[in-house]
Every structure is written in C-alpha cells, then in structure tokens.
XYZ file of C-alpha atoms in Angstrom:
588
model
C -104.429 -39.117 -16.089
C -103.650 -36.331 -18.159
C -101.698 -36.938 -21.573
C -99.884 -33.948 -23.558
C -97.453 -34.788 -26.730
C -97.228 -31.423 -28.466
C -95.829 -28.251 -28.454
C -96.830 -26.974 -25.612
C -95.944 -29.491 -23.524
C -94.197 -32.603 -24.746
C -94.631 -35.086 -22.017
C -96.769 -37.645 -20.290
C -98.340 -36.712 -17.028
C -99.447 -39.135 -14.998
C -99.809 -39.898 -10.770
C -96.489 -40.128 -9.049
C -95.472 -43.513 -7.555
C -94.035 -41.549 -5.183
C -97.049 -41.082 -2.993
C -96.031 -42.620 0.102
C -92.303 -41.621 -0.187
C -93.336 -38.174 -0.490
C -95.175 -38.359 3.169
C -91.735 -39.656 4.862
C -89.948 -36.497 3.214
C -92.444 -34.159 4.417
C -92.593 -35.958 7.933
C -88.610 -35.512 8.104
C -88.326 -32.436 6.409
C -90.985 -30.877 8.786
C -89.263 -32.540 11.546
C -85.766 -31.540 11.610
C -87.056 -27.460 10.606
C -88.576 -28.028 14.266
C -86.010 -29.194 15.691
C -83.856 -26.910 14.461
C -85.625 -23.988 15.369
C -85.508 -25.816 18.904
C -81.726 -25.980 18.734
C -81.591 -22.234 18.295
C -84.373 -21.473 21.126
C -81.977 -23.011 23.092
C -78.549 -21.819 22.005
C -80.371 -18.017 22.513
C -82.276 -18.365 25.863
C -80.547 -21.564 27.774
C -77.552 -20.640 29.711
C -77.834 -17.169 30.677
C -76.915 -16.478 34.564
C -78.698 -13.057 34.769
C -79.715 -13.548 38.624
C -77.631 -11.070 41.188
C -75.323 -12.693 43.011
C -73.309 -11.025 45.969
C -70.827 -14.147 45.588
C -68.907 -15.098 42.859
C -66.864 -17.949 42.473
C -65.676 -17.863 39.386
C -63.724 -21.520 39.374
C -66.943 -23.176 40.297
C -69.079 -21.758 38.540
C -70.227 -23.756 34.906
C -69.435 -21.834 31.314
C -71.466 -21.584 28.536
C -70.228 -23.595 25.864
C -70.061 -21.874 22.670
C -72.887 -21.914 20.259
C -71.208 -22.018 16.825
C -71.190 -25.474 16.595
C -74.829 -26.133 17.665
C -76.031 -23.181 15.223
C -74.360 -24.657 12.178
C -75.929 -27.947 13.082
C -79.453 -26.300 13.461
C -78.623 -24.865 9.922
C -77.823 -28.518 8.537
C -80.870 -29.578 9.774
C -83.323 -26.825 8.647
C -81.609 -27.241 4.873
C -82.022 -30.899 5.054
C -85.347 -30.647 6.064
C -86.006 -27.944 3.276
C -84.507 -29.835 0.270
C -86.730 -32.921 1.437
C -89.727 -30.745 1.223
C -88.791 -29.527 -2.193
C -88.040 -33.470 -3.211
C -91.572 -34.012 -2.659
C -93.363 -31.142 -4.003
C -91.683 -32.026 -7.099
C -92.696 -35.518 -7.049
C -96.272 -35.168 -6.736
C -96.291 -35.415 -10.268
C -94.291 -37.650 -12.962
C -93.592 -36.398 -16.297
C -92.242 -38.501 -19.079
C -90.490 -36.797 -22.057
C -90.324 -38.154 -25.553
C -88.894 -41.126 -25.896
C -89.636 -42.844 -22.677
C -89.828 -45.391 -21.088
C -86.840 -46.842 -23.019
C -87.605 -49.255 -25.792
C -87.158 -52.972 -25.487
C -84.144 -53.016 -28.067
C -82.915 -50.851 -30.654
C -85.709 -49.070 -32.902
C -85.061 -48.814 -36.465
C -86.237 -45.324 -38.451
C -90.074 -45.446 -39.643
C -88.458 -44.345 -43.471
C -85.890 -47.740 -43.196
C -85.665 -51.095 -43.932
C -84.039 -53.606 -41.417
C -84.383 -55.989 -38.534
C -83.458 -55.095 -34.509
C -80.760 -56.873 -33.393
C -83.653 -58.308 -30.619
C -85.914 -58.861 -32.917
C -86.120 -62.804 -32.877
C -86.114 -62.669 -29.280
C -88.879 -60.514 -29.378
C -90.670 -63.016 -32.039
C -89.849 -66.417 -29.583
C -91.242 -64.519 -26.956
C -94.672 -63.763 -28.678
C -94.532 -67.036 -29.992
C -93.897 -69.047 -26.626
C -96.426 -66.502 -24.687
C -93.257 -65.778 -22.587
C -90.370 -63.714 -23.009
C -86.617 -65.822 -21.872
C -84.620 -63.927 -19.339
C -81.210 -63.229 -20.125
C -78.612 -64.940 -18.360
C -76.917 -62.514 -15.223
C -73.177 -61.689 -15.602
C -71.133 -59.684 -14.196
C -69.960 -58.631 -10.521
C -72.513 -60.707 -7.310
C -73.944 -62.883 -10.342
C -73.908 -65.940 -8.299
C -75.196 -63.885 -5.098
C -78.136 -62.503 -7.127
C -79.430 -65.492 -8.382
C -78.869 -66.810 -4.827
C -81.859 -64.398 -3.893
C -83.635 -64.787 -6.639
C -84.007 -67.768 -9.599
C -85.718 -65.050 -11.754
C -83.648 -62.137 -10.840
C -82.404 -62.325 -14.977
C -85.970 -61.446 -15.730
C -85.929 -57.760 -13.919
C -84.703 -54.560 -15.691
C -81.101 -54.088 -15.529
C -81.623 -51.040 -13.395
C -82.573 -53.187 -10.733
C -79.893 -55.429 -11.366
C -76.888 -52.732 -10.724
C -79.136 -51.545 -7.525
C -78.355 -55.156 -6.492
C -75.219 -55.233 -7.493
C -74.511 -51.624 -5.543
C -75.782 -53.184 -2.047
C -74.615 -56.693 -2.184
C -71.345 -54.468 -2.490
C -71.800 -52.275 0.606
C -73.343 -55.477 2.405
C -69.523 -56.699 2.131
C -68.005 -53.492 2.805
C -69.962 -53.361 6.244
C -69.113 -56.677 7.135
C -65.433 -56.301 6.294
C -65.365 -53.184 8.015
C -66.595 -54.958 10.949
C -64.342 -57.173 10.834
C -61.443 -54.469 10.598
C -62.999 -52.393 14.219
C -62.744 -55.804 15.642
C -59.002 -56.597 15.089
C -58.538 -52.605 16.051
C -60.461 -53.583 19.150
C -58.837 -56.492 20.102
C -55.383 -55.461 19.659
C -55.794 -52.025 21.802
C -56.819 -55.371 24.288
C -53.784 -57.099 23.870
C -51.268 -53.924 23.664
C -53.083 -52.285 26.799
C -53.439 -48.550 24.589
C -57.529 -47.700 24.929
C -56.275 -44.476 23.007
C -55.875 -46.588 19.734
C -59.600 -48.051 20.116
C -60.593 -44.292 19.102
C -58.147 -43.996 16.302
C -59.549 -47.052 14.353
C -63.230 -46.198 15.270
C -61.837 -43.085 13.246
C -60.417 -44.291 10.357
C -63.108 -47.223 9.974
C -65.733 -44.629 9.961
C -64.301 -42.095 7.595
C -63.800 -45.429 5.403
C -67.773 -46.276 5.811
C -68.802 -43.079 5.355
C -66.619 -42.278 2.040
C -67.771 -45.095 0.045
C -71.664 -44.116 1.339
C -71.176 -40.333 0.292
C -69.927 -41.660 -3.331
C -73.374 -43.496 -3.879
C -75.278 -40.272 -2.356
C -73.913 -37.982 -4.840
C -72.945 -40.219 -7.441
C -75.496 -42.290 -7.760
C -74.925 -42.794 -11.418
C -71.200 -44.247 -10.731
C -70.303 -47.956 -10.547
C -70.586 -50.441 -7.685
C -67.830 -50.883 -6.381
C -66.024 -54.012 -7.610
C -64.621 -57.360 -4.955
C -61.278 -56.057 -5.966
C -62.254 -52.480 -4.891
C -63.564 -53.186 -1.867
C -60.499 -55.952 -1.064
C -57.798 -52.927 -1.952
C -60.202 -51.069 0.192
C -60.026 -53.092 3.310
C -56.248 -53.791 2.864
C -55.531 -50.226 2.926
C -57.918 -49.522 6.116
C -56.143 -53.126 7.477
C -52.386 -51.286 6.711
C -53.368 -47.549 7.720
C -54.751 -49.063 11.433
C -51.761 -50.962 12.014
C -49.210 -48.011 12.805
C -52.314 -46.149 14.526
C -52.763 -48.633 17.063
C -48.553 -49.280 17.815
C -48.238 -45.212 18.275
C -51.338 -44.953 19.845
C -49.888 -43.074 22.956
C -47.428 -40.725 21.079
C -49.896 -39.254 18.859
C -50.875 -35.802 19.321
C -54.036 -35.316 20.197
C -55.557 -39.267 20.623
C -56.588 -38.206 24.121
C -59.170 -36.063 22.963
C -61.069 -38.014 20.796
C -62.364 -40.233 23.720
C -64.858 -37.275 24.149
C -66.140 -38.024 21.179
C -67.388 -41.568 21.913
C -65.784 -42.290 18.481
C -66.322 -46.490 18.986
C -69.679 -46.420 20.246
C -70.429 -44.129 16.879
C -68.739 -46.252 14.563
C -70.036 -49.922 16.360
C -73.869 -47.807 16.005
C -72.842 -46.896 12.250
C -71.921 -50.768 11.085
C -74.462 -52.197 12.963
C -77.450 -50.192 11.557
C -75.698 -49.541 8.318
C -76.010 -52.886 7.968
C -79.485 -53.352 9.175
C -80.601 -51.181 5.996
C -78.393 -52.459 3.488
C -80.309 -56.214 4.195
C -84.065 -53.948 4.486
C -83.117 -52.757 1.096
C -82.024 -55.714 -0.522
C -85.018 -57.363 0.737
C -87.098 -54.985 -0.825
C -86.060 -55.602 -3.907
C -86.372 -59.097 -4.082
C -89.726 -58.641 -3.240
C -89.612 -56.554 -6.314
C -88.003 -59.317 -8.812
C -91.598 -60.836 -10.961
C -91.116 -63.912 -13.296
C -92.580 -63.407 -16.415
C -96.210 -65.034 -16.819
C -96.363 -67.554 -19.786
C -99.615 -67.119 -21.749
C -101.010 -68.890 -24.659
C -100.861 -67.247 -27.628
C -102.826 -67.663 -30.789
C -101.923 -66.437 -33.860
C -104.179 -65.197 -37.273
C -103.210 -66.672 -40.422
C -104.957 -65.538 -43.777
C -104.195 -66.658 -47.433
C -104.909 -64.576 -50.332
C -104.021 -63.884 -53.967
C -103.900 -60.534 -55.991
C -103.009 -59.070 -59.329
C -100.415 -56.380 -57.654
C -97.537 -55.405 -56.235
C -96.988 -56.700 -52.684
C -95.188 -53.851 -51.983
C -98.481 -51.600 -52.030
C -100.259 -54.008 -49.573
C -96.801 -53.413 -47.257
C -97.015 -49.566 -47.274
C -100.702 -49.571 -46.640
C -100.115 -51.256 -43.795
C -97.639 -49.741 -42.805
C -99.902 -46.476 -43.270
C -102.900 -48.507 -40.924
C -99.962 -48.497 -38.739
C -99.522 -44.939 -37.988
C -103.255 -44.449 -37.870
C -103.183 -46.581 -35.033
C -100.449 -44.990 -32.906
C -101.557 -44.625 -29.300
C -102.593 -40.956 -28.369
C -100.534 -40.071 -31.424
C -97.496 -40.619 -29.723
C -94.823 -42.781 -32.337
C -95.155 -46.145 -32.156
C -91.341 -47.943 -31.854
C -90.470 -50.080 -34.764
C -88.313 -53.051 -34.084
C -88.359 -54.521 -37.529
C -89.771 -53.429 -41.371
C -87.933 -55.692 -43.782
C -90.459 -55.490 -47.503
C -91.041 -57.489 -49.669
C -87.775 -58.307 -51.743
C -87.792 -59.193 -55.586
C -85.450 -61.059 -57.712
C -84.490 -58.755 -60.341
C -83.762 -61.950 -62.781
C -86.438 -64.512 -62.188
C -89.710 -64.732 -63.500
C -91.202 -65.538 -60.624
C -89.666 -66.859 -56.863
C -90.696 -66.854 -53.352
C -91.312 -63.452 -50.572
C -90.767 -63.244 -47.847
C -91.631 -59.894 -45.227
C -91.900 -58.994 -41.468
C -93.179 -55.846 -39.689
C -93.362 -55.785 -35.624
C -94.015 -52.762 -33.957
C -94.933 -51.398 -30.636
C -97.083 -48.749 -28.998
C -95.858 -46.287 -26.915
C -96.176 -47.689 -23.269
C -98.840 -46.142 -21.521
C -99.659 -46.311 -17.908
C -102.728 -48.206 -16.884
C -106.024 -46.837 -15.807
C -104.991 -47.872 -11.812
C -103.434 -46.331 -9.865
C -99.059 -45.711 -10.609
C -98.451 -47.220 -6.804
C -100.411 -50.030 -7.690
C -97.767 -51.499 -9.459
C -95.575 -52.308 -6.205
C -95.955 -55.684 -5.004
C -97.581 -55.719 -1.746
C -95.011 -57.506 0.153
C -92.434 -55.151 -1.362
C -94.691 -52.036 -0.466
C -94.598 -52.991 3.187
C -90.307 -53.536 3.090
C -90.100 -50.204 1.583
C -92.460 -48.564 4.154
C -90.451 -50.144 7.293
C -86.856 -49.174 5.186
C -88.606 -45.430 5.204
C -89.943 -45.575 8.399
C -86.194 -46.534 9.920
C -85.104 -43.542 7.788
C -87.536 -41.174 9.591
C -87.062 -43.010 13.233
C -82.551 -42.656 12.823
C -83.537 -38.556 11.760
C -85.802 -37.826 14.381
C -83.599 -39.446 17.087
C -80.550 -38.092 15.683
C -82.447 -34.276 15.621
C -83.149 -34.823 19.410
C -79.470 -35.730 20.504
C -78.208 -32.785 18.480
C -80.746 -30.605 20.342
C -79.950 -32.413 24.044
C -76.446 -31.651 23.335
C -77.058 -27.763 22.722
C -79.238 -27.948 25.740
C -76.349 -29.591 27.969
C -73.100 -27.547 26.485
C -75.180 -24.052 27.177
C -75.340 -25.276 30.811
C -72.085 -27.127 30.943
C -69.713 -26.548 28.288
C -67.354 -29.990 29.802
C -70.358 -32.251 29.105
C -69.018 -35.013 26.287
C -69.859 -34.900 22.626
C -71.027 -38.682 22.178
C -74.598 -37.123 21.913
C -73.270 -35.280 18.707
C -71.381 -37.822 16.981
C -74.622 -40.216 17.424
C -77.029 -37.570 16.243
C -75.389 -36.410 12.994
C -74.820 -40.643 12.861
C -78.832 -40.786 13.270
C -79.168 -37.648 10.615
C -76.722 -39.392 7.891
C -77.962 -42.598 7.830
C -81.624 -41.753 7.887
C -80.888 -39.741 4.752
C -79.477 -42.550 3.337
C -82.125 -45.123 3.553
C -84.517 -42.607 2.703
C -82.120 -42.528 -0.255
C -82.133 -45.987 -1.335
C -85.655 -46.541 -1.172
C -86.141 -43.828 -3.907
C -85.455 -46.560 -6.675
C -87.743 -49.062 -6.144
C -90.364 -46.705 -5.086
C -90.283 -45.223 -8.467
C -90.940 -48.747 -10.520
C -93.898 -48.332 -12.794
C -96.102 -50.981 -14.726
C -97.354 -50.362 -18.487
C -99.148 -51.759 -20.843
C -98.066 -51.481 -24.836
C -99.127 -53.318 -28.142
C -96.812 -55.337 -30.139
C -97.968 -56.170 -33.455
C -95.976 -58.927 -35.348
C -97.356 -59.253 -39.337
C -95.562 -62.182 -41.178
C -95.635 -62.798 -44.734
C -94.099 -65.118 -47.053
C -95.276 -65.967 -50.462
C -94.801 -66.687 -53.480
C -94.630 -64.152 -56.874
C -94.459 -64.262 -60.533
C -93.378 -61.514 -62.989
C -95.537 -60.164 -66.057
C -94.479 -60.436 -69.177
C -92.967 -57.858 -70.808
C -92.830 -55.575 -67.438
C -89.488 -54.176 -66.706
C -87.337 -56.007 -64.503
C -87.285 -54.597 -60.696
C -83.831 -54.156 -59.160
C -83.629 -56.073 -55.793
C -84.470 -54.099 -53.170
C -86.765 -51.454 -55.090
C -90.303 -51.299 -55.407
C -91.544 -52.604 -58.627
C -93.524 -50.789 -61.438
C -97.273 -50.997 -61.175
C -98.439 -54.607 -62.994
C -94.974 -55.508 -62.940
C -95.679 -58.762 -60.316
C -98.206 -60.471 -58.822
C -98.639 -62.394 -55.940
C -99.808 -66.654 -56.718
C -100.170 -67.068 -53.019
C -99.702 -64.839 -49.937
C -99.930 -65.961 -46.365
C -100.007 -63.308 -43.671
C -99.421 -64.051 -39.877
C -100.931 -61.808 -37.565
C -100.296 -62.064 -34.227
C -100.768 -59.162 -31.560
C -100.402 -59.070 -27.752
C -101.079 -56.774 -25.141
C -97.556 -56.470 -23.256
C -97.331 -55.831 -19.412
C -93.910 -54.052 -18.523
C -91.940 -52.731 -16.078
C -89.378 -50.183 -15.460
C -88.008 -47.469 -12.913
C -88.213 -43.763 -13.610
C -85.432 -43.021 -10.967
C -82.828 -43.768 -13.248
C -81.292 -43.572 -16.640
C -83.421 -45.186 -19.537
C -81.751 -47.742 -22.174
C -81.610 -50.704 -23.681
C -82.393 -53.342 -20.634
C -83.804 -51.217 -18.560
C -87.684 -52.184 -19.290
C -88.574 -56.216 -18.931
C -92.010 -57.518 -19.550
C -93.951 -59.202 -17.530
C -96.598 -60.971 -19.424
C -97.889 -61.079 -22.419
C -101.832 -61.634 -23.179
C -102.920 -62.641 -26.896
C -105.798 -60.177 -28.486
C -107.128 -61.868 -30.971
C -109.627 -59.255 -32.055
C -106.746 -57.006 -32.642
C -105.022 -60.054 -34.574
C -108.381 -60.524 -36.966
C -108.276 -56.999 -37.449
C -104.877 -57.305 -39.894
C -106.067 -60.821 -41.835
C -109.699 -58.880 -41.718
C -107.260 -55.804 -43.350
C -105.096 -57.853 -46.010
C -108.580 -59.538 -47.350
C -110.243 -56.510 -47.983
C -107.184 -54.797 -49.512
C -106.923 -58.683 -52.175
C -110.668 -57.900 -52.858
C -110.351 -54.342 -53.673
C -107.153 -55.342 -55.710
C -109.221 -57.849 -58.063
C -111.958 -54.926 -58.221
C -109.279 -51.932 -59.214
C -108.950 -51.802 -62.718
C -105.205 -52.597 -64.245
C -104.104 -52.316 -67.444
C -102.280 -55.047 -67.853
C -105.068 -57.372 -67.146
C -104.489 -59.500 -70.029
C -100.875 -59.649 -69.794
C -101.087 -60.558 -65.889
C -103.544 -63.176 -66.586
C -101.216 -64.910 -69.522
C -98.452 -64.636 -66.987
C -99.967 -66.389 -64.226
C -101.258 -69.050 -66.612
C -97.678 -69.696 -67.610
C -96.487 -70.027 -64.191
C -99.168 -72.356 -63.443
C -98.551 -74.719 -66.452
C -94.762 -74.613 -66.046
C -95.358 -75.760 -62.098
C -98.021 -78.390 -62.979
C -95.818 -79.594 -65.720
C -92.817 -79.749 -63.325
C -94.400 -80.094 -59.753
C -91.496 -81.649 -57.667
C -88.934 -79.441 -59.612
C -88.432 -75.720 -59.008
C -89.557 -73.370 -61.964
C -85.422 -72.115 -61.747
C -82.445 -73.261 -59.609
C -82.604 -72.030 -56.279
C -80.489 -69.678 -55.231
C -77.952 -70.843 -51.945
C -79.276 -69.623 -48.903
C -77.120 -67.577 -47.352
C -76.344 -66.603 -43.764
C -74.629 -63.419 -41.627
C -71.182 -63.557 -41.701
C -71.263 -61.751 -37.965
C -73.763 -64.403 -36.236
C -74.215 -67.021 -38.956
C -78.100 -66.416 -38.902
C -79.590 -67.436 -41.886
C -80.869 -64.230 -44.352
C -84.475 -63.353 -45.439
C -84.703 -63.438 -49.633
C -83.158 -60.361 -50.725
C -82.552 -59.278 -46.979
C -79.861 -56.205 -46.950
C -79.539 -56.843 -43.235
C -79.527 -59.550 -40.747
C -82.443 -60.166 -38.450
C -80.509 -61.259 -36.057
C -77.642 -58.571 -35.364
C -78.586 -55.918 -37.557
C -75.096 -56.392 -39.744
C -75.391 -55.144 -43.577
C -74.687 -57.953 -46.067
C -73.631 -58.172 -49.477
C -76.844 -58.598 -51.817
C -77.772 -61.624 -53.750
C-alpha cells in the first residue's frame, strides 16, 4: 500500500478492487481482437473462385456477398476489445484524490465554530454501538426493502443502482408483455409481416433505454410514470404497424433478419442479467454490527481559562491526523461564557474523524463472498453472450463470402450477443468497485461549571476570555473513541450518503488517552504560575460560600433555555448554531 498526500502526487494509492473484473476485460477484449482479425481472414481469402473453368453458368453459380458490412463489424469488435483492454490497464491501480471517500455529513472548517447538521446522529450512534439506518424513500422503496430489511443501511449509491434495475426489471417485463400482444394479434389478423415490425420497434425501445444507462450512467432511473408513458407509446406506435402490416414498404425484408427470434433472445436474457445483478447486490446490502461501547469520563478543576484546554486539544488533534492527511470535523462548538454572570455552567463538544484509510487486507477482500461469486457468474455471462456473439458475426462473414442469399439472423444475434455482454460487464463495474475502511471518530464532551475573578474584565459571549479572567469549579470530560468500519463505492460520484458504516468497535486505550490528556493539562495548570493567584483564590471562595449558603437555589436566575426555531432542538449555553441543523440563532 503506497500512500502520497503532497505535491507531487496528491492521492491515495492503494490495490484495485478491480482484480477479477479486470481478467473478464482482458479475456473479452483479447477475444473479440481475435475474432476480428478472423472476420477479416475471411472476408480477404474466403470466396474467391480462381479455379479455370471451361463452363460458366453464370445464373447458377453463388456471388460473393459484399464485405463492407462484415469489415465494419470486425472493426466494432477490435475497438471494443481495445477500449476493454485500456479499462483494465487503468484499473490495476486505484487512486483517491483529496477529499475522498466522501464524509459521513457535512464537515465544518477547522478555524469555525458549529455543529453538523448529523452530528447527533453521529453521537446516538457512538453511544448505542450502532449507527440507525435511515428510512428508504423514493421510487421501488417498497420493492427494496422487499429484498432486503436492511437495505436503508447501504450507501445511497447502491440504493439508486437498485433503484436503476428494479426499473429495467419492469421495462423488460412490460416489454414482454408488449411482443406478446404484437405476436398474438399478427395470429389473429393472419399478417406474419407485422410479427417483424413489433420485434422492431420493441427492440429499438429495449435497446434505447439500455444505451441511456451505458452512456449516461450518471442520469436518473427511470421513473413508474416513465416507463408507463413508455410502454403506452410502444402499445400505440405497434397498433397501426400490425393493421398495415402488408402495405408497408419494405416489411418483407425484414423476415431475413430473424427480427423476433432477436428481440424474444434480447428480453429473455436481458432479463436474466437484470435479476443476476440485482442479486448481487443484495448480497452486497450488510446490517450494521451493534457493539458495546464504553465511554472515559474524567473530572478535574483548574485556575484557567477553559478555552486554553479546548485549543490544546484541538492542537493534540492535528498532531494526530492519520498520515497527515486532514482529519474531517463534524462538530467544534467552545466553551461559551456569560458575559454578565459571575459565574454559570459550560458546556463544549468536539467530534472528529480520521481520514478513512484502507485496511492492511487485501481491497477485494471487502466483497462478501456470496456476492463475489454472483458477480463472477454476472461477468462470466458477459464474456460467454461476447464470445458467442463474435463467432456468429464471424460464421456469417464466412457464409455471405460463399453465398451472399444466406439470411442475416446470425448477425442480428451476434451484435445481440456483443451488446448485451457489454452491458453486464457494465453493471457489474459498481459493485465490484465497493471498498471497506477503517477511520477514527473521536467524540470529547464537556460540561462544567465556571466562575469569574474579581475584578477581570467581563468576556463578551462567544470570545475567548482574558488570561485569569475564569476558572473552572468543576469540569467533566467524556471521551469516547471508536474505530469505524465503512463502506463505499469508488465507481461513482462521492457525497453526502454515499459512505455507511458498518460497525463500530470501542478503543478504550485511545479513549484514556484524552482523560489521561485533560489531567495532565489541570496539573500543569495548578503548577503554571498566574498572577492573579490571590484574586482567583478569593473568587472561588466566594462562589463556594454563596452556593453552600444557598445550596438548592441557583447563585443567579437561570436563563430560559432556548431551542432552534428551524427544528426546535434545544441550544448548547451560548451556542451560535444549532446542533441539530446547523441554523444560526440569535445569541443569548
């Protein structure tokens, strides 16, 4: 594993999950360059009637078909081939820019204050030792929890590759569906030349909304109510077809073609892959592993500004960043003082995560093994449907250089066998590309309680606060740390949604590491010297008279909590933005 993050190459290298993909592209890609060299072989030296003859009868005697149409198929082949080759060469190895994988919400800026809108989901996560799986909406919701009760826990990439081949899976079947009312009705009205002319128009339907996906595969899936406009079209276009079947110009000729047997071959094993696929990726779909998590809790008291312990850590932070790469901040919110009270309650929070790094096994690893096998057989059908298709293309130059009459069924099926082998090559490029990690997330907790000096200048809310002008009575920091296991897909866009974890596992050396921090930073606090010793010491005397004088009655009137006007979560003291959502609100 080889990591470089500077300026001379800023990105992650790492082995490609792609390993076993990569050996189906170069077993097709080397396969259709030989058989279209083949095809050519035979277009040049098959066919040639150089032998003296002393008869000739010229109306008996078979023609050479022409080979244009057999070279530019040899040419489709050997490009195909070549751009598969190139697909795997550069997949051997994965890079990972900046920035990626995505993070698990919105980061905030290392210089700002503020809360993630995710950040309490986050929190109940490392709390519960699970992390809650949103609820699915959308488009094939109900179908996609019908193959899978989890499915809400897998990254929303996976979810939309779902969503894309539940929606051909209906296309397909209503497609079907369409042929067979074309079939039956060329039955009833006696015309065999409409059976073509549907086969036709149900095919170029298929094989439009296929194409989209192949070079779009960034666009939509296509809606119910696209795919029932869809159908109603094909449904209205096939009626007038089939009635003036027999006056149509040119209908005889496509019964050379073998246009039904084609379009029965492409429904029937489009279909086949669409359900390999799916299957696939429900073997793909994990539920998140609850753990038990443990949490470190420390007390301490100190004779300076909280705000100093909060930027040192914050500082321990960086130092810890994993191979120096930025670590993604989901939530620094300091501590908060009330620029009119003697003394009042704090509260802060800082979670953080390391950059997710890829484990010392192997990338492929991360598959499954169930899921490994379904993507090998969905390859291996892509590789069987190219091969055979190659061969009929190169039969069919083989039989129009000796007879140029013989029917083109053998071509329709072949560039059938090329197209969809492509495709579920295609598809199975997603879910080959998922990828496991493993990051840190660090979640520090304080709350507290403060008093001012007397005779320090008052602190406006939201500032730091002169040296010796507060001190901390009692502070009690939460440590709790876990070693996240996530997953993602590199085949696709990253953002928000698009990495879920899998499990969570408590390190609780890691977690005695921060209380182990905050008591040596109290200790060395006591030890530093301060000027204002005898003023701080007076002050916290005060405070402690005035609460055992008064010990069920606050020292002041509490202030009214208040809550987010967006999401009605209630605030942090002194909070300029909600935990929850991320709003701005007004200050105290």
């Amino acid at each position: 594993m080889v990591y470089r993050w500077n300026l001379e190459g800023t990105a992650l290298e790492f082995p490609s999950p792609f390993a076993l993909e990569n050996r189906f592209l170069v077993w097709r890609g080397y396969a259709l360059i030989a058989l279209a060299l083949a095809v050519m072989v035979v277009v040049s030296y098959v066919g040639d009637n150089t032998a003296v003859s002393e008869t000739v009868a010229l109306e008996d005697q078979p023609e050479k078909g022409s080979v244009v149409p057999h070279m530019v198929g040899a040419l489709l082949m050997a490009l195909w081939g070549a751009l598969n080759l190139v697909q795997a060469s550069r997949q051997r190895v994965l890079q990972l820019l900046p920035g990626q994988p995505a993070s698990l919400m919105a980061e905030i800026s290392h210089e700002a204050a503020g809360i993630s809108p995710g950040a309490t989901w986050l929190m109940q996560a490392m709390g519960r030792g699970v992390a809650s799986a949103p609820a699915v909406a959308g488009p094939y919701a109900a179908w996609m929890r019908r193959l899978s009760a989890d499915v809400g826990a897998a990254p929303s990439s996976l979810h939309g590759y779902l969503r894309l081949h539940l929606a051909h899976l209906v296309l397909h079947v209503g497609l079907a569906l369409l042929f067979g009312l074309g079939w039956l009705a060329s039955l009833a009205l006696a015309k065999p030349a409409a059976l073509p002319l549907v086969a036709l128009l149900v095919g170029l339907l298929g094989t439009a909304m296929l194409t989209r996906h192949r070079w779009q595969a960034e666009a939509a899936e296509p809606t119910p109510l696209l795919l029932t406009l869809l159908l109603a079209f094909g449904l209205l276009a096939a009626a007038p077809l089939v009635w003036f079947a027999d006056v149509l110009p040119g209908a005889a000729r496509l019964e050379r073609l073998g246009l039904p047997l084609a379009t029965a071959l492409l429904l029937g094993l489009g279909l086949l892959v669409e359900v390999l696929a799916l299957w696939a990726a429900r073997r793909q779909i994990v539920a998140p592993r609850p753990a038990r998590m443990a949490a470190d809790e420390v007390s301490v008291s100190f004779d300076a500004d909280p705000g100093q312990l909060f930027g040192d850590i914050g500082r321990e932070l960086y130092v810890r960043w994993a191979e120096g790469i930025p670590s993604r901040r989901y939530g620094s919110q300091p501590p908060v003082f009330d620029a009119a009270a003697e003394e009042g309650n704090l509260a802060a929070v800082m979670l953080e995560e390391s950059q997710p790094l890829v484990p010392d096994a192997p990338a492929g690893s991360a598959l499954p093994s169930n899921s490994r096998w379904a993507l090998v057989l969905l390859d291996g059908v892509g590789l069987a449907l190219s091969v055979a298709g190659g061969l009929l293309l190169l039969w069919l130059a083989y039989a129009h250089m000796v007879n140029d009459k013989t029917s083109w069924l053998p071509g329709s099926l072949g560039l059938l066998g090329l197209g969809l082998g492509g495709y579920a090559l295609h598809i199975g490029h997603l879910l080959w590309s998922r990828i496991e990690v493993s990051s840190t997330l660090t979640w520090l907790d304080f709350k507290g309680s403060y008093y001012r000096v007397s005779g320090a200048t008052a602190t406006p809310a939201g500032q730091r606060s002169e040296p010796g002008a507060v001190a901390v009575d009692e502070l009690t920091v939460r440590a709790t740390v876990a070693q996240a296991r996530s997953a993602y897909y590199t085949a696709v866009p990253r953002g928000i949604g698009s990495r879920a974890l899998l499990a969570l596992v408590p390190d609780a050396k890691a977690a005695a590491h921060w209380t182990g921090f905050v008591q040596t930073w109290a200790r060395n606090a006591a030890l530093a010297p301060n000027a204002a010793t005898t003023a701080v010491r007076a002050a916290r005397a005060l405070v402690r008279e005035r609460r055992a004088g008064a010990p069920d009655a606050p020292a002041q009137p509490r202030r009214p909590a208040r809550f987010c006007s967006v999401c009605g979560t209630p605030l942090l003291a002194g909070a300029r933005f909600c935990q929850q959502c991320g709003s701005s609100v007004a200050p105290d």
